[in-house]
Structures are given as structure tokens and as C-alpha cells.
CSV table of C-alpha atoms in Angstrom, one decimal:
chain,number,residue,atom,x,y,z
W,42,UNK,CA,-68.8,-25.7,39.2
W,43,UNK,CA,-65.3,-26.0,38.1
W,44,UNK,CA,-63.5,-24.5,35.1
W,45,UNK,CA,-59.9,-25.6,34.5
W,46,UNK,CA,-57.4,-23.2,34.5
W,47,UNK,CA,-56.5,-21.2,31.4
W,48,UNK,CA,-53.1,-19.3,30.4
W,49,UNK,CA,-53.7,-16.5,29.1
W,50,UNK,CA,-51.5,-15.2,26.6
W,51,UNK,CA,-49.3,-18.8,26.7
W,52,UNK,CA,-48.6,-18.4,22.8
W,53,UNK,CA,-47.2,-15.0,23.4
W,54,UNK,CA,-43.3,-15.5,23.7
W,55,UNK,CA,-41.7,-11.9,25.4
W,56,UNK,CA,-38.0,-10.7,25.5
W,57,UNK,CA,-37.0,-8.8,28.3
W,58,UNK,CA,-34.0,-6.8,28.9
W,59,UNK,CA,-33.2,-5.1,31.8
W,60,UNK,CA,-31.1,-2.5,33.4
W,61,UNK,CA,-29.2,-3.3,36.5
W,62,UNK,CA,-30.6,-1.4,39.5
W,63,UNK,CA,-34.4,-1.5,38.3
W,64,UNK,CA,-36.8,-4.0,39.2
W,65,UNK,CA,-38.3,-6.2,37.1
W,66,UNK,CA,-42.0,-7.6,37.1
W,67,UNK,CA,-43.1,-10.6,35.4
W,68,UNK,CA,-46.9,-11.3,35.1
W,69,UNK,CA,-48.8,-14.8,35.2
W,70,UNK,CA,-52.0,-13.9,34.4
W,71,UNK,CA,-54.2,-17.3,34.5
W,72,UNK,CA,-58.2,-17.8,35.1
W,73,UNK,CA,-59.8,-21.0,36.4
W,74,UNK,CA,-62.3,-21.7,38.7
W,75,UNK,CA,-61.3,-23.1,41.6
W,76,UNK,CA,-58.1,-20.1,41.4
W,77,UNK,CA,-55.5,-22.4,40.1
W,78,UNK,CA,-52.1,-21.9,41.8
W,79,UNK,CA,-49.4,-20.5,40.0
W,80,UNK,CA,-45.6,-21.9,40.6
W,81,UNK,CA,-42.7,-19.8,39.3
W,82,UNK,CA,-39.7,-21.9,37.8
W,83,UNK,CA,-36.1,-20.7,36.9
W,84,UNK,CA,-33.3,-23.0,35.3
W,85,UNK,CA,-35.6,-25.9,35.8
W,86,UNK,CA,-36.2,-25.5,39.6
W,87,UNK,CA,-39.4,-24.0,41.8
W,88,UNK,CA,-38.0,-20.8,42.9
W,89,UNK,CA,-38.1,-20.8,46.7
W,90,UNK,CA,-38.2,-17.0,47.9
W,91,UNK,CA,-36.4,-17.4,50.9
W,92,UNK,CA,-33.6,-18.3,49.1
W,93,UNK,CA,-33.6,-15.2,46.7
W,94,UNK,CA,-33.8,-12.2,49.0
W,95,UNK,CA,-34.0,-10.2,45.5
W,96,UNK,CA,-37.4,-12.0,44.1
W,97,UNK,CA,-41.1,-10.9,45.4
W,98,UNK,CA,-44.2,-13.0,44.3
W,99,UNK,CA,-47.7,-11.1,44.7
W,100,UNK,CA,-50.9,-10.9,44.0
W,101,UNK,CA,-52.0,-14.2,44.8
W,102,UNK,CA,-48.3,-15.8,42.5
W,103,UNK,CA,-49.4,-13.9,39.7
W,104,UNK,CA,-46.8,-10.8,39.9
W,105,UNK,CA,-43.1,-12.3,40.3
W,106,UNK,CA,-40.7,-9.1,41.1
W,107,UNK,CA,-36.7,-9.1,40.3
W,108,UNK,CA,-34.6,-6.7,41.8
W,109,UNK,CA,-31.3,-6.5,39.5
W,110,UNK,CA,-29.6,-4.7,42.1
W,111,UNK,CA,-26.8,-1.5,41.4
């Protein structure tokens, strides 16, 4: 059986700040049966990883990593 996909947290609104030279992790954490897939946007636009040698996405898309660099 399916179950459609649910965000959880999605009213929760978070404001990060962030030190240059750490890394940053964002989570997407989402249930649904089958797994739905998750798609990471910035400034309106899938983020494609090989065009942002600083950004990681794991754990199935859930964990999306930043490195802010030195």
C-alpha cells in the first residue's frame, strides 16, 4: 500500500547563521511510503551538486551539507 509523503516539521520556520569555515547541515526529514524523493532548491533553482563543489547531499537527499569555506 501507498502512503503519500509527509513533511515533517513543514510549519516549523528555522534561522540559521553560520560561521565561515564550518559546515553546515540542513535536514529534510519526510516519511511516505513508496520513500518520496527529496529535491533541494536554492534561489529558485534545483541545486545540481556538480556545480557546487562546497554542497553534499546524503542520506538518501535528506542531509544537504554546506561548507562555508575559511
Amino acid at each position: 500500500s501507498t502512503v503519500p509523503p509527509q513533511l515533517i516539521g513543514a510549519e516549523t520556520v528555522a534561522k540559521i547563521k553560520a560561521i565561515k569555515g564550518t559546515l553546515v547541515t540542513l535536514e529534510c526529514d519526510v516519511s511516505g511510503t513508496p520513500q518520496p524523493r527529496i529535491t533541494w532548491i536554492k534561489d529558485g533553482s534545483v541545486i545540481e551538486i556538480s556545480n557546487h563543489p562546497h554542497m553534499s547531499i546524503l542520506n538518501d537527499g535528506k542531509t544537504l551539507q554546506v561548507s562555508l569555506g575559511s
